[in-house]
mmCIF file as gemmi writes it, N, C-alpha and C atoms, coordinates in Angstrom:
data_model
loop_
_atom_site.group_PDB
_atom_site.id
_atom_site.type_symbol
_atom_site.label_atom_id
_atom_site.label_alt_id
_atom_site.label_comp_id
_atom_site.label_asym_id
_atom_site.label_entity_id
_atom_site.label_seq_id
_atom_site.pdbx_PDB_ins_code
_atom_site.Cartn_x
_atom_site.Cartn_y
_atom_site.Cartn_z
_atom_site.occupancy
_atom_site.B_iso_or_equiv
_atom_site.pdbx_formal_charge
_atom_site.auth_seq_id
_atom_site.auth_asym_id
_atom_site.pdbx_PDB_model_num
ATOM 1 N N . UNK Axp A 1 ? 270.877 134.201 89.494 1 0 ? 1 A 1
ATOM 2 C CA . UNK Axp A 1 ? 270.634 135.185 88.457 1 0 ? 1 A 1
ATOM 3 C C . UNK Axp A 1 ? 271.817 136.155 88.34 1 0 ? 1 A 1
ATOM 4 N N . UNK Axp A 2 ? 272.705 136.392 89.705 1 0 ? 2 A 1
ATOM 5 C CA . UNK Axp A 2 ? 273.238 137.285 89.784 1 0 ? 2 A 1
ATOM 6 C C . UNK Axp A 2 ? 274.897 136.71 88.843 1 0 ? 2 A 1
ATOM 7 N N . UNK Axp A 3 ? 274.254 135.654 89.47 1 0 ? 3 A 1
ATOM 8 C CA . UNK Axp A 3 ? 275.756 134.945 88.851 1 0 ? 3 A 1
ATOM 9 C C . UNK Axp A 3 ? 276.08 134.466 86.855 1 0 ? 3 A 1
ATOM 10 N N . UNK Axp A 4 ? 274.72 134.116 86.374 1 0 ? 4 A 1
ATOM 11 C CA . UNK Axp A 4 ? 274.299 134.674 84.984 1 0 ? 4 A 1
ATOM 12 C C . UNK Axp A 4 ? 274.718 136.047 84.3 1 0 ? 4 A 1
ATOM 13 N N . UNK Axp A 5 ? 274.274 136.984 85.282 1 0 ? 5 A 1
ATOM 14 C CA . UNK Axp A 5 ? 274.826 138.434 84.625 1 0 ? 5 A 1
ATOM 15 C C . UNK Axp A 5 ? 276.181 138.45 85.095 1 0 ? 5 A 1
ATOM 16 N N . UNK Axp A 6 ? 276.429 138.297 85.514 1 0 ? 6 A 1
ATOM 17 C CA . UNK Axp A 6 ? 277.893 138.686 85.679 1 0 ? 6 A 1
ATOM 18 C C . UNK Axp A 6 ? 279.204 138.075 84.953 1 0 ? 6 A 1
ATOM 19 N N . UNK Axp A 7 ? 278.714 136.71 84.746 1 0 ? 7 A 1
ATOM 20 C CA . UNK Axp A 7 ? 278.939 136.032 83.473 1 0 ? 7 A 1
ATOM 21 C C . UNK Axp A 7 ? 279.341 136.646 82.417 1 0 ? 7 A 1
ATOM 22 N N . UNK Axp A 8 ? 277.788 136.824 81.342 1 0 ? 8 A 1
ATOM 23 C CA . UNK Axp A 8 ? 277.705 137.187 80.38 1 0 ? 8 A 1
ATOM 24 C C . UNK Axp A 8 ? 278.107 138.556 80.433 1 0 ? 8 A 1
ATOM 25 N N . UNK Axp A 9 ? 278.229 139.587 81.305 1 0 ? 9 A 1
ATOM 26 C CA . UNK Axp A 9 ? 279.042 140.89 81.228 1 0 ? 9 A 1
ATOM 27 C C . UNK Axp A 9 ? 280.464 140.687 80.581 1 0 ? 9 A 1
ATOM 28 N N . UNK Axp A 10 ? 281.48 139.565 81.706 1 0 ? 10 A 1
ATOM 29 C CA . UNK Axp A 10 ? 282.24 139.338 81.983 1 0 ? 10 A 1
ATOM 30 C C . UNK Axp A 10 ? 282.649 138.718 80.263 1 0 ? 10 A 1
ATOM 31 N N . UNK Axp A 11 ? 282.094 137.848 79.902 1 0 ? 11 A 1
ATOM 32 C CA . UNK Axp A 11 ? 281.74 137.312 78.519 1 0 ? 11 A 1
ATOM 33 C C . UNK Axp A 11 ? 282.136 138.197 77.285 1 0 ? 11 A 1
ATOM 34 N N . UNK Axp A 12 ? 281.067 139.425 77.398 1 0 ? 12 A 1
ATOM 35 C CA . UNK Axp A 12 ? 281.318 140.52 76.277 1 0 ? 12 A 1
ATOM 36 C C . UNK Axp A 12 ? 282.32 141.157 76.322 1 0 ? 12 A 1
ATOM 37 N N . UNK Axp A 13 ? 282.689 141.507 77.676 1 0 ? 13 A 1
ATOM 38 C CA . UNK Axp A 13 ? 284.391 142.409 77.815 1 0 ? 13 A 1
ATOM 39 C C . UNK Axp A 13 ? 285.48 142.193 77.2 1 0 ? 13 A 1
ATOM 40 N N . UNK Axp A 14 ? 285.303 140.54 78.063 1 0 ? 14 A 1
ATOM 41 C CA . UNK Axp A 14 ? 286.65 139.971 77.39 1 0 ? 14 A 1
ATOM 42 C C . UNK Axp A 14 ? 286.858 139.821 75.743 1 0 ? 14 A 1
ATOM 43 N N . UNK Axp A 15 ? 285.534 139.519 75.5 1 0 ? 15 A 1
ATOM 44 C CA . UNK Axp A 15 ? 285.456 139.216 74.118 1 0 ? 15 A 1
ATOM 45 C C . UNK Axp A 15 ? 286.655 140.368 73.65 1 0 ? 15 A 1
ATOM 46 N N . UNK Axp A 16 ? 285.558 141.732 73.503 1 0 ? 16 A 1
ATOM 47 C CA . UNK Axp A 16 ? 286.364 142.819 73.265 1 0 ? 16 A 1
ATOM 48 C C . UNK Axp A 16 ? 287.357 143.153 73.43 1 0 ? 16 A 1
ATOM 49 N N . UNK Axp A 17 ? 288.252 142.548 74.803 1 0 ? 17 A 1
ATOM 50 C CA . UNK Axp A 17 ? 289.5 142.705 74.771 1 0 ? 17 A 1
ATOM 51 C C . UNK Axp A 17 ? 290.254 141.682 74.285 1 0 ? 17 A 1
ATOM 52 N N . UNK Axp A 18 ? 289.567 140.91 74.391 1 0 ? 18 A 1
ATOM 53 C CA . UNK Axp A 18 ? 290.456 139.557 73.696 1 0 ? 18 A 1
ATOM 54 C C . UNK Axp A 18 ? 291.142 140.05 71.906 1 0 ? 18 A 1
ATOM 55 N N . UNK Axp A 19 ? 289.856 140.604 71.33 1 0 ? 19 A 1
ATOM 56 C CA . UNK Axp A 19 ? 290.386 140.643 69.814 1 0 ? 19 A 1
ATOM 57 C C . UNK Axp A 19 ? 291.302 142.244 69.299 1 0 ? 19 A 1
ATOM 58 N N . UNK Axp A 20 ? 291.002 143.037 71.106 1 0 ? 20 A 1
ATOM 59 C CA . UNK Axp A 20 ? 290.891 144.618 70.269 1 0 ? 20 A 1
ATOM 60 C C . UNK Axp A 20 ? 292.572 145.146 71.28 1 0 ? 20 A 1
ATOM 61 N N . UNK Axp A 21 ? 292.785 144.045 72.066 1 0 ? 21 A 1
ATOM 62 C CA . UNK Axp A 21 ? 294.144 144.376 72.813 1 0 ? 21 A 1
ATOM 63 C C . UNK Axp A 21 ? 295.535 143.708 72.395 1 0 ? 21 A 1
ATOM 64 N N . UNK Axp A 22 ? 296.494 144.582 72.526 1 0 ? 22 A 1
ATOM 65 C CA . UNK Axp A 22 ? 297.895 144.727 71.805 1 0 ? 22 A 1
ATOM 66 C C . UNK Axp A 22 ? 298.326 143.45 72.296 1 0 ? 22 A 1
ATOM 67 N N . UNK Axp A 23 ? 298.161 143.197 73.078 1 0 ? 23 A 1
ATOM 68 C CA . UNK Axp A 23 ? 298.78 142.296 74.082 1 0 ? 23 A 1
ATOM 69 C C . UNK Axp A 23 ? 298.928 140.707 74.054 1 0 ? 23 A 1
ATOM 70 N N . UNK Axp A 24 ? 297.502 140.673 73.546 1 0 ? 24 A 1
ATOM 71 C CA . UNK Axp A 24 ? 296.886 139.901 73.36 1 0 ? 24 A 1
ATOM 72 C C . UNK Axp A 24 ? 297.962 138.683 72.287 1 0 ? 24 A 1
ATOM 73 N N . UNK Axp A 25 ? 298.476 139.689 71.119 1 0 ? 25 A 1
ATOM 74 C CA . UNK Axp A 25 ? 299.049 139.1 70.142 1 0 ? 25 A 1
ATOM 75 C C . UNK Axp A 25 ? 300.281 138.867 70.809 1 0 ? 25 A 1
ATOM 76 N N . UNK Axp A 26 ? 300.907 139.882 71.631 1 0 ? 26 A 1
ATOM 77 C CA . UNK Axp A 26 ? 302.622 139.568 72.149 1 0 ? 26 A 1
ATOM 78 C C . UNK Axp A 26 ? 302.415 138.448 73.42 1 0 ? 26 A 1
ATOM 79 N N . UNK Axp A 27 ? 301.425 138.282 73.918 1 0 ? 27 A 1
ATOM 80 C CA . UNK Axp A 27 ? 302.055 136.937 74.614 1 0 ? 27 A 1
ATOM 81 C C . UNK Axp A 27 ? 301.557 135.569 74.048 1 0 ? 27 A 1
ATOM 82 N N . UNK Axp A 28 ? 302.518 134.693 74.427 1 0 ? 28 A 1
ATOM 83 C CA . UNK Axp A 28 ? 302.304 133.208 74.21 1 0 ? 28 A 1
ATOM 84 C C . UNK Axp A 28 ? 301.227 132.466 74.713 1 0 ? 28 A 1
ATOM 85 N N . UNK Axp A 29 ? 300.862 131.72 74.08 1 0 ? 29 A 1
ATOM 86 C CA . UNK Axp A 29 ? 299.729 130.829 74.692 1 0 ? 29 A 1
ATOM 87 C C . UNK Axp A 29 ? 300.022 129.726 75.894 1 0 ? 29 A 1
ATOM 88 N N . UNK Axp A 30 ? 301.412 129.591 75.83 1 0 ? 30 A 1
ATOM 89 C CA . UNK Axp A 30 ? 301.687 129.056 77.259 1 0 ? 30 A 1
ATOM 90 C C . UNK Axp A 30 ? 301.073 130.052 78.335 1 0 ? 30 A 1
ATOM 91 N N . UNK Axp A 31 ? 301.981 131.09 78.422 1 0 ? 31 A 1
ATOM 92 C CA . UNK Axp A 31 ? 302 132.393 79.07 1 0 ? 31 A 1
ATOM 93 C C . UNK Axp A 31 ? 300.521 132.667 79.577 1 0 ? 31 A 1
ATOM 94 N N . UNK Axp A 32 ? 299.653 132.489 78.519 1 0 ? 32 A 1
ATOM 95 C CA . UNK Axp A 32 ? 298.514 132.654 79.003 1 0 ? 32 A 1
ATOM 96 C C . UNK Axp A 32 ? 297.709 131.671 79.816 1 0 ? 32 A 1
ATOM 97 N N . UNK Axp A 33 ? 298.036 130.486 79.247 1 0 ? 33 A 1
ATOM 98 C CA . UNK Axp A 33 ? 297.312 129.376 79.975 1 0 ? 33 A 1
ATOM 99 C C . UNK Axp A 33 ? 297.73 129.701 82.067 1 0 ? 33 A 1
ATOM 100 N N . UNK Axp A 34 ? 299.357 129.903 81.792 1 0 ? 34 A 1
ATOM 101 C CA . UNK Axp A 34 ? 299.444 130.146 83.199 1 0 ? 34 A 1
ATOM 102 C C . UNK Axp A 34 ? 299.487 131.097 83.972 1 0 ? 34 A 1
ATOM 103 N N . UNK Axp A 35 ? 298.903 132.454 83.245 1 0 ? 35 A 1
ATOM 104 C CA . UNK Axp A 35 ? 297.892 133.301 84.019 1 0 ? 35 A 1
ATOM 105 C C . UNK Axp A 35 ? 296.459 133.286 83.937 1 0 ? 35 A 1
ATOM 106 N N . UNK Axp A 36 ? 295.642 132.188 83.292 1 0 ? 36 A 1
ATOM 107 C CA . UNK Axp A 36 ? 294.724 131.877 83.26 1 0 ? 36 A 1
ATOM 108 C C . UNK Axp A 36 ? 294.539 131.159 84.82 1 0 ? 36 A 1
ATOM 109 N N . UNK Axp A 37 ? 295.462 130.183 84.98 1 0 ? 37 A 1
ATOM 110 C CA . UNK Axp A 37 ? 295.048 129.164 85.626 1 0 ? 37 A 1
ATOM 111 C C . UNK Axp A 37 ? 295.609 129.69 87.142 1 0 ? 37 A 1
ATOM 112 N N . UNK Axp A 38 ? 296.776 130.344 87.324 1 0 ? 38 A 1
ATOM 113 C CA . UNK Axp A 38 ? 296.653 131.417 88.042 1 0 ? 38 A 1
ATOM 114 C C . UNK Axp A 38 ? 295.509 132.202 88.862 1 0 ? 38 A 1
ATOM 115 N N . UNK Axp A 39 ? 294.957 132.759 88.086 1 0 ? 39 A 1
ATOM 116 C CA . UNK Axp A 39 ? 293.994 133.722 88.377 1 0 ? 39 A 1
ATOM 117 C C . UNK Axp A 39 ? 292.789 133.034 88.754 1 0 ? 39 A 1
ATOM 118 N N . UNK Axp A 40 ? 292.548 131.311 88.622 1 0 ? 40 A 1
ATOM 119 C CA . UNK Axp A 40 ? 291.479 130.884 88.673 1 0 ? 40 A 1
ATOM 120 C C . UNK Axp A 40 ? 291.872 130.244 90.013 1 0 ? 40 A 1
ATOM 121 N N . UNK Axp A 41 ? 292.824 130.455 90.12 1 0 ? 41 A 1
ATOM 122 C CA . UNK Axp A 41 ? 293.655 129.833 91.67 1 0 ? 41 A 1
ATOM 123 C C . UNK Axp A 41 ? 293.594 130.368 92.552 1 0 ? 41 A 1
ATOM 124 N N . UNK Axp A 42 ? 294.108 131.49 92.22 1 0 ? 42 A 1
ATOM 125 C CA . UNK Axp A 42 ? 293.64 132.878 93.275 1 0 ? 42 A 1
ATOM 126 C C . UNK Axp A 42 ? 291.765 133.453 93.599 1 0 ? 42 A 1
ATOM 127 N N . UNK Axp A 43 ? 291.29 133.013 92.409 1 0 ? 43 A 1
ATOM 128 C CA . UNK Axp A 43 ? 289.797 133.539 93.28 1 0 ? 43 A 1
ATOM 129 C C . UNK Axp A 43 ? 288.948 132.463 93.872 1 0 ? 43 A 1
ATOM 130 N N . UNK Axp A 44 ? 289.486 130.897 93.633 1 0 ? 44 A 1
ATOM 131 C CA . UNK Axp A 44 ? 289.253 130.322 94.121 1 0 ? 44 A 1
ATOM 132 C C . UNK Axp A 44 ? 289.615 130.36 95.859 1 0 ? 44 A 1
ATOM 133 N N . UNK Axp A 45 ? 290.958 130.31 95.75 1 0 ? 45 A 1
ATOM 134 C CA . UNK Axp A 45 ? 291.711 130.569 97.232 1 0 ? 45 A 1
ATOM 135 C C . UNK Axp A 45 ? 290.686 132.045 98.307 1 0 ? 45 A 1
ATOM 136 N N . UNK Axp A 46 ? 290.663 133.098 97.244 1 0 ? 46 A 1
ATOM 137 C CA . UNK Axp A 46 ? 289.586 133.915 98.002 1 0 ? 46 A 1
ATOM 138 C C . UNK Axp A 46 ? 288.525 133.066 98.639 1 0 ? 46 A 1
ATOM 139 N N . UNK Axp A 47 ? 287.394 132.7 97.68 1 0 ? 47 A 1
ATOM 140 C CA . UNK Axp A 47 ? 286.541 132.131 97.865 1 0 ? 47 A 1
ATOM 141 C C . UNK Axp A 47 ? 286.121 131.587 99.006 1 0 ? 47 A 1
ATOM 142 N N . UNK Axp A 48 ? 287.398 130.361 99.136 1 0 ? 48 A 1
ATOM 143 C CA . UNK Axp A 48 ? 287.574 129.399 100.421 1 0 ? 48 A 1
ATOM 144 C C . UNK Axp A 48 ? 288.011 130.262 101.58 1 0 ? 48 A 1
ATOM 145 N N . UNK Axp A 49 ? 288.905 131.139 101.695 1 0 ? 49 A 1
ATOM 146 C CA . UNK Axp A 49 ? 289.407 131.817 102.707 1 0 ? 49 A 1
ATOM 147 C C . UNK Axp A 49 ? 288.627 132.977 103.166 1 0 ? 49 A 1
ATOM 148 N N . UNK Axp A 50 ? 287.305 133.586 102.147 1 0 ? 50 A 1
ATOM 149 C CA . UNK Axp A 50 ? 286.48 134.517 102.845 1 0 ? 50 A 1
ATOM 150 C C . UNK Axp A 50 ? 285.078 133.539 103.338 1 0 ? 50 A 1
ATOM 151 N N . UNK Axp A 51 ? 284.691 132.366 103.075 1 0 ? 51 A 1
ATOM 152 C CA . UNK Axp A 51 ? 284.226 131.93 103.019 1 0 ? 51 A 1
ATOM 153 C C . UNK Axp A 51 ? 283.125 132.542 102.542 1 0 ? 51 A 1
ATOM 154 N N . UNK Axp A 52 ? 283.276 132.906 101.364 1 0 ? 52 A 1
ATOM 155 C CA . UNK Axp A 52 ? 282.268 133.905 100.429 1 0 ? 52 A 1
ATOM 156 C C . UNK Axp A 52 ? 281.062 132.411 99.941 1 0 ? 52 A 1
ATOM 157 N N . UNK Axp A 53 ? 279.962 133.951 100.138 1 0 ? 53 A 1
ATOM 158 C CA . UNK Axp A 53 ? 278.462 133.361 99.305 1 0 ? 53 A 1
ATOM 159 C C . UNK Axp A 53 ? 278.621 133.736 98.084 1 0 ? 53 A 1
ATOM 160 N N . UNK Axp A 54 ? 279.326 134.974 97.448 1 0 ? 54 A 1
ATOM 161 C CA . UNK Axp A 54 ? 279.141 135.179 96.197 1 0 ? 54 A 1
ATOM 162 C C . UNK Axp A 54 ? 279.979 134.752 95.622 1 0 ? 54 A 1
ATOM 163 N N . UNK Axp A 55 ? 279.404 133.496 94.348 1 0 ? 55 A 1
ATOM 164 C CA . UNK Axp A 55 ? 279.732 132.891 93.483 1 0 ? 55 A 1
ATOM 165 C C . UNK Axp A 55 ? 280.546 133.612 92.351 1 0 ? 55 A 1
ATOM 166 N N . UNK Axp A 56 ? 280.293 134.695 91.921 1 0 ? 56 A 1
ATOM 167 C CA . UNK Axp A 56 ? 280.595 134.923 90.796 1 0 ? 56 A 1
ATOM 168 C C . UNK Axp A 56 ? 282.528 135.846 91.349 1 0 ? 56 A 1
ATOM 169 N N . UNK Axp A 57 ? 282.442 135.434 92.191 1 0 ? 57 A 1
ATOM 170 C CA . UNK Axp A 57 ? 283.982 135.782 92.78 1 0 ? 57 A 1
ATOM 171 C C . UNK Axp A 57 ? 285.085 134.534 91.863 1 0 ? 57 A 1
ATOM 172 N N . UNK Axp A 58 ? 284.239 133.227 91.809 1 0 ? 58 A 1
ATOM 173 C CA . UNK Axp A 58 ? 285.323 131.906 90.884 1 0 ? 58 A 1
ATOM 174 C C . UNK Axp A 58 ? 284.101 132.496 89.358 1 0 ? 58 A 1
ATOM 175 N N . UNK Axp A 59 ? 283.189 133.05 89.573 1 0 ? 59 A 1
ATOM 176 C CA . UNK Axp A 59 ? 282.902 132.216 87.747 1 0 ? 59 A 1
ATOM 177 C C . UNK Axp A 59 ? 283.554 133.468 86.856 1 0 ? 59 A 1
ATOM 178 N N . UNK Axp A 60 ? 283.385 134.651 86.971 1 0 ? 60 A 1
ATOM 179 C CA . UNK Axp A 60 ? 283.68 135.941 86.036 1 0 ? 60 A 1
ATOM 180 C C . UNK Axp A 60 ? 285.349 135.289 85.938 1 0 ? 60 A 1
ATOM 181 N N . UNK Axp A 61 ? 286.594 134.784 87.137 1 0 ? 61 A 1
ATOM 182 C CA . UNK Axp A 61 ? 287.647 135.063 86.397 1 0 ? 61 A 1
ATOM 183 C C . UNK Axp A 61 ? 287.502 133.846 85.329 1 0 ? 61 A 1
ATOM 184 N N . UNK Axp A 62 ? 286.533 132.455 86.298 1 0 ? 62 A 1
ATOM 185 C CA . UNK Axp A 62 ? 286.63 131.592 84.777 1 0 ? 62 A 1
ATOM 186 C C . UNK Axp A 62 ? 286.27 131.88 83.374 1 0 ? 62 A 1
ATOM 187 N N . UNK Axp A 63 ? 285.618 132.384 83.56 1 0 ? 63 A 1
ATOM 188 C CA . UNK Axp A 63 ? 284.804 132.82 81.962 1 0 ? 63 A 1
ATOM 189 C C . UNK Axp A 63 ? 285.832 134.116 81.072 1 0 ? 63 A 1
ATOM 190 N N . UNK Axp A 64 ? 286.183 134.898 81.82 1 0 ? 64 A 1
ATOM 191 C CA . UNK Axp A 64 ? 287.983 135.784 81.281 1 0 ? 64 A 1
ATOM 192 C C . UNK Axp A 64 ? 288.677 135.347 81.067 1 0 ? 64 A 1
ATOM 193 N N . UNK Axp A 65 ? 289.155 133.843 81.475 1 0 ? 65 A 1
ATOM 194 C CA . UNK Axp A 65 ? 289.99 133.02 81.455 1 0 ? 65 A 1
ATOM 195 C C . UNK Axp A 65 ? 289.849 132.343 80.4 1 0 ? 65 A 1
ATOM 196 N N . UNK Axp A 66 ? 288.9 131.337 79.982 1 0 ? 66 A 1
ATOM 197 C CA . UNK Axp A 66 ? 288.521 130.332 79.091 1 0 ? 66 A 1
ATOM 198 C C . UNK Axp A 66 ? 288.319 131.907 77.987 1 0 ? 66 A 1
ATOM 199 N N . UNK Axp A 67 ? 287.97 132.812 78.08 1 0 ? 67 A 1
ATOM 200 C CA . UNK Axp A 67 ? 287.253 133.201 76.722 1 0 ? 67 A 1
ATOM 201 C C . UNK Axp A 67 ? 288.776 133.798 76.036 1 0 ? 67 A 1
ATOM 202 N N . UNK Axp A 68 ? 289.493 134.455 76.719 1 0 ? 68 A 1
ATOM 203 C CA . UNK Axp A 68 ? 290.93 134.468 76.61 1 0 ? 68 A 1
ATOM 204 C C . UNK Axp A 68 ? 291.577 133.244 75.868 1 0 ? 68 A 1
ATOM 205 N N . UNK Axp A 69 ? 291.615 132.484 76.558 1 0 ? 69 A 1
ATOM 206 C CA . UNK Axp A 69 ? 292.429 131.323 75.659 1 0 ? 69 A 1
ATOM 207 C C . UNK Axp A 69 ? 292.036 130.612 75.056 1 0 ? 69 A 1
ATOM 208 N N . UNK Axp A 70 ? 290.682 130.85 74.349 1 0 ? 70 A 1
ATOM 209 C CA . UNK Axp A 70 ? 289.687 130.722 73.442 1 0 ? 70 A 1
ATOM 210 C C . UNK Axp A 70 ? 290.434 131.931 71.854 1 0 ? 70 A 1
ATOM 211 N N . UNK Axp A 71 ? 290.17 132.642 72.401 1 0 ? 71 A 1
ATOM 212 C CA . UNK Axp A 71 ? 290.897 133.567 71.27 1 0 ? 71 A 1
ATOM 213 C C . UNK Axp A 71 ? 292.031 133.469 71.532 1 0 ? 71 A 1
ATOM 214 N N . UNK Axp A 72 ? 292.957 133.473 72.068 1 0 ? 72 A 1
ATOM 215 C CA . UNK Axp A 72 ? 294.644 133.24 71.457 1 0 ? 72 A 1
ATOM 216 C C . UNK Axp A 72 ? 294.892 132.111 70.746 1 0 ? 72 A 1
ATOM 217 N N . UNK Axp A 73 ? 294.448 130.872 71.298 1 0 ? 73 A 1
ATOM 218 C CA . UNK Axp A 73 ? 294.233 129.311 70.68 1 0 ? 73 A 1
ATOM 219 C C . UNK Axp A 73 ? 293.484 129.84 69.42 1 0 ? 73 A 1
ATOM 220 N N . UNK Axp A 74 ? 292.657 130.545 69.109 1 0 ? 74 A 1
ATOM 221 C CA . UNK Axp A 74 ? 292.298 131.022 67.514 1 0 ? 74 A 1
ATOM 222 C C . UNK Axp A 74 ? 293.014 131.677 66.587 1 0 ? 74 A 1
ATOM 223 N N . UNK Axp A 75 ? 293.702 132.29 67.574 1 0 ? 75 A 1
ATOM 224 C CA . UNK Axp A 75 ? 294.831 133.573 66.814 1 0 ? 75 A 1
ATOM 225 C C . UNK Axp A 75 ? 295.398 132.371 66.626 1 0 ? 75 A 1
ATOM 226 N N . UNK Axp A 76 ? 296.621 131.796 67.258 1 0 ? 76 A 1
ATOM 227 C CA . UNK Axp A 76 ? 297.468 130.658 66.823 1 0 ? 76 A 1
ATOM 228 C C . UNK Axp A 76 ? 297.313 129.548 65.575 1 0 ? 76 A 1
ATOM 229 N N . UNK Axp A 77 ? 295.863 129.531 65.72 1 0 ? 77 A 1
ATOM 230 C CA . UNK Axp A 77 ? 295.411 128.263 64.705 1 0 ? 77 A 1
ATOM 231 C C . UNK Axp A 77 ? 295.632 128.97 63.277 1 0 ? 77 A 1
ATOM 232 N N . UNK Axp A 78 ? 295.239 129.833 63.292 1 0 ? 78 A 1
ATOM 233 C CA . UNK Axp A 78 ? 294.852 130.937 62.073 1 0 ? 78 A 1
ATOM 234 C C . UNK Axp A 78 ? 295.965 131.419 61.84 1 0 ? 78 A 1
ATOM 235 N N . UNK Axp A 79 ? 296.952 131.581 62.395 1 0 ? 79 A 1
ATOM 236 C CA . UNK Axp A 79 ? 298.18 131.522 62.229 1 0 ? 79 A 1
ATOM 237 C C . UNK Axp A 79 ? 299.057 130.721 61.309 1 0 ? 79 A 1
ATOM 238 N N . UNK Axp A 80 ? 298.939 129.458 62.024 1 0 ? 80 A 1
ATOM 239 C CA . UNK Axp A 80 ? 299.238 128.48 61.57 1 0 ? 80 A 1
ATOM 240 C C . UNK Axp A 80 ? 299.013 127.873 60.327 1 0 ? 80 A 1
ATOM 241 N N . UNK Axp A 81 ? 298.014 128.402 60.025 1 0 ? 81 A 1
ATOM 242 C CA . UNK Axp A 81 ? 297.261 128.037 59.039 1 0 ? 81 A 1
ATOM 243 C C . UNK Axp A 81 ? 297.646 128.434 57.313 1 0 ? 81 A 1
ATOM 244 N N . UNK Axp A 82 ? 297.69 129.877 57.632 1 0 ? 82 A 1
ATOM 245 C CA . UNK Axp A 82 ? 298.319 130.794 57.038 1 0 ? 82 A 1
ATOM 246 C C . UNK Axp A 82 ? 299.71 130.567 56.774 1 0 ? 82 A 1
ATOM 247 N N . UNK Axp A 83 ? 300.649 130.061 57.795 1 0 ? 83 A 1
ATOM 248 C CA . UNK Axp A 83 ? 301.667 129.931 57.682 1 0 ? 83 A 1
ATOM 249 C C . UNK Axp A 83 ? 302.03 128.647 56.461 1 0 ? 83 A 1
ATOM 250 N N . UNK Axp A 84 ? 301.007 127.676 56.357 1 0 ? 84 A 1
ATOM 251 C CA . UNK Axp A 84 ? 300.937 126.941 56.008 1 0 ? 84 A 1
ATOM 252 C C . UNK Axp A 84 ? 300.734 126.515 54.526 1 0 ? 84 A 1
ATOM 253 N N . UNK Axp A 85 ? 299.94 127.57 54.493 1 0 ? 85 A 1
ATOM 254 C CA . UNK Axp A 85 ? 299.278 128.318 53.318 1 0 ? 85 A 1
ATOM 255 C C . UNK Axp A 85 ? 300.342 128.721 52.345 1 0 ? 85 A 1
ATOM 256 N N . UNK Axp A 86 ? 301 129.436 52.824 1 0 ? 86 A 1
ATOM 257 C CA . UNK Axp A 86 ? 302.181 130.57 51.997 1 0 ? 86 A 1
ATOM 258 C C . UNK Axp A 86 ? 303.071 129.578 51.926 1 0 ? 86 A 1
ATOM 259 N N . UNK Axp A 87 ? 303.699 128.462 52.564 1 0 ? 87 A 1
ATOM 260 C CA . UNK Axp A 87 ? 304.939 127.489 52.208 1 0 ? 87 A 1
ATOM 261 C C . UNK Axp A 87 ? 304.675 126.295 51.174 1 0 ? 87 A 1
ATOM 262 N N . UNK Axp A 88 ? 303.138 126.002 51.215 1 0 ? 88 A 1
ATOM 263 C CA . UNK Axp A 88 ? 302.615 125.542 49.726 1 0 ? 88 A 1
ATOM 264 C C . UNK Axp A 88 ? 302.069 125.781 48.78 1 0 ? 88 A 1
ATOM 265 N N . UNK Axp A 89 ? 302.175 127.433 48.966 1 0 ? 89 A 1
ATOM 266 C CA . UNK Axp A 89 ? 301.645 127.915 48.069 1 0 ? 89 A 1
ATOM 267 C C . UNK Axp A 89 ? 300.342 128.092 46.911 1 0 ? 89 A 1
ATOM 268 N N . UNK Axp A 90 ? 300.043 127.954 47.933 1 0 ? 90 A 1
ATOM 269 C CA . UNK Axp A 90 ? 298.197 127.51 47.417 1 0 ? 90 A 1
ATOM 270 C C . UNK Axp A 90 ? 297.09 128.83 47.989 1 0 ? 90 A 1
């Protein structure tokens, strides 16, 4: 249960920061993938090395992670799109 809420907390934050932070737009989606995958490396590595019961030590950075490069991969598309838009003029 505990690991559900912490989730979906984790879920709404990012959301919010995903669309409402500066940052968000200045880095690359490489960039992100490999502090995504990073960070999912590192709380994993916790995990194993505290030999932790609490789960939500790997799921909150996954779910920051994926929801993150969920919206930049949107920003980009929409981007793209647009870009696409204006060179055929339609």
């Amino acid at each position: 249960m505990v690991e559900m809420i912490s989730a979906l907390i984790a879920f709404v934050i990012s959301q919010y920061l995903a669309h409402h932070s500066p940052w968000m737009k200045r880095w690359s989606l490489l960039t992100m993938m490999g502090m995504a995958t990073g960070m999912i490396a590192v709380s994993i590595l916790v995990y194993v090395i505290w030999d932790a019961q609490f789960l939500p030590i790997v799921v909150v950075p996954t779910v920051v992670s994926a929801t993150f490069l969920s919206a930049k991969f949107r920003l980009h598309v929409t981007k793209s799109i647009k870009r696409e838009e204006t060179k055929s003029g339609t």
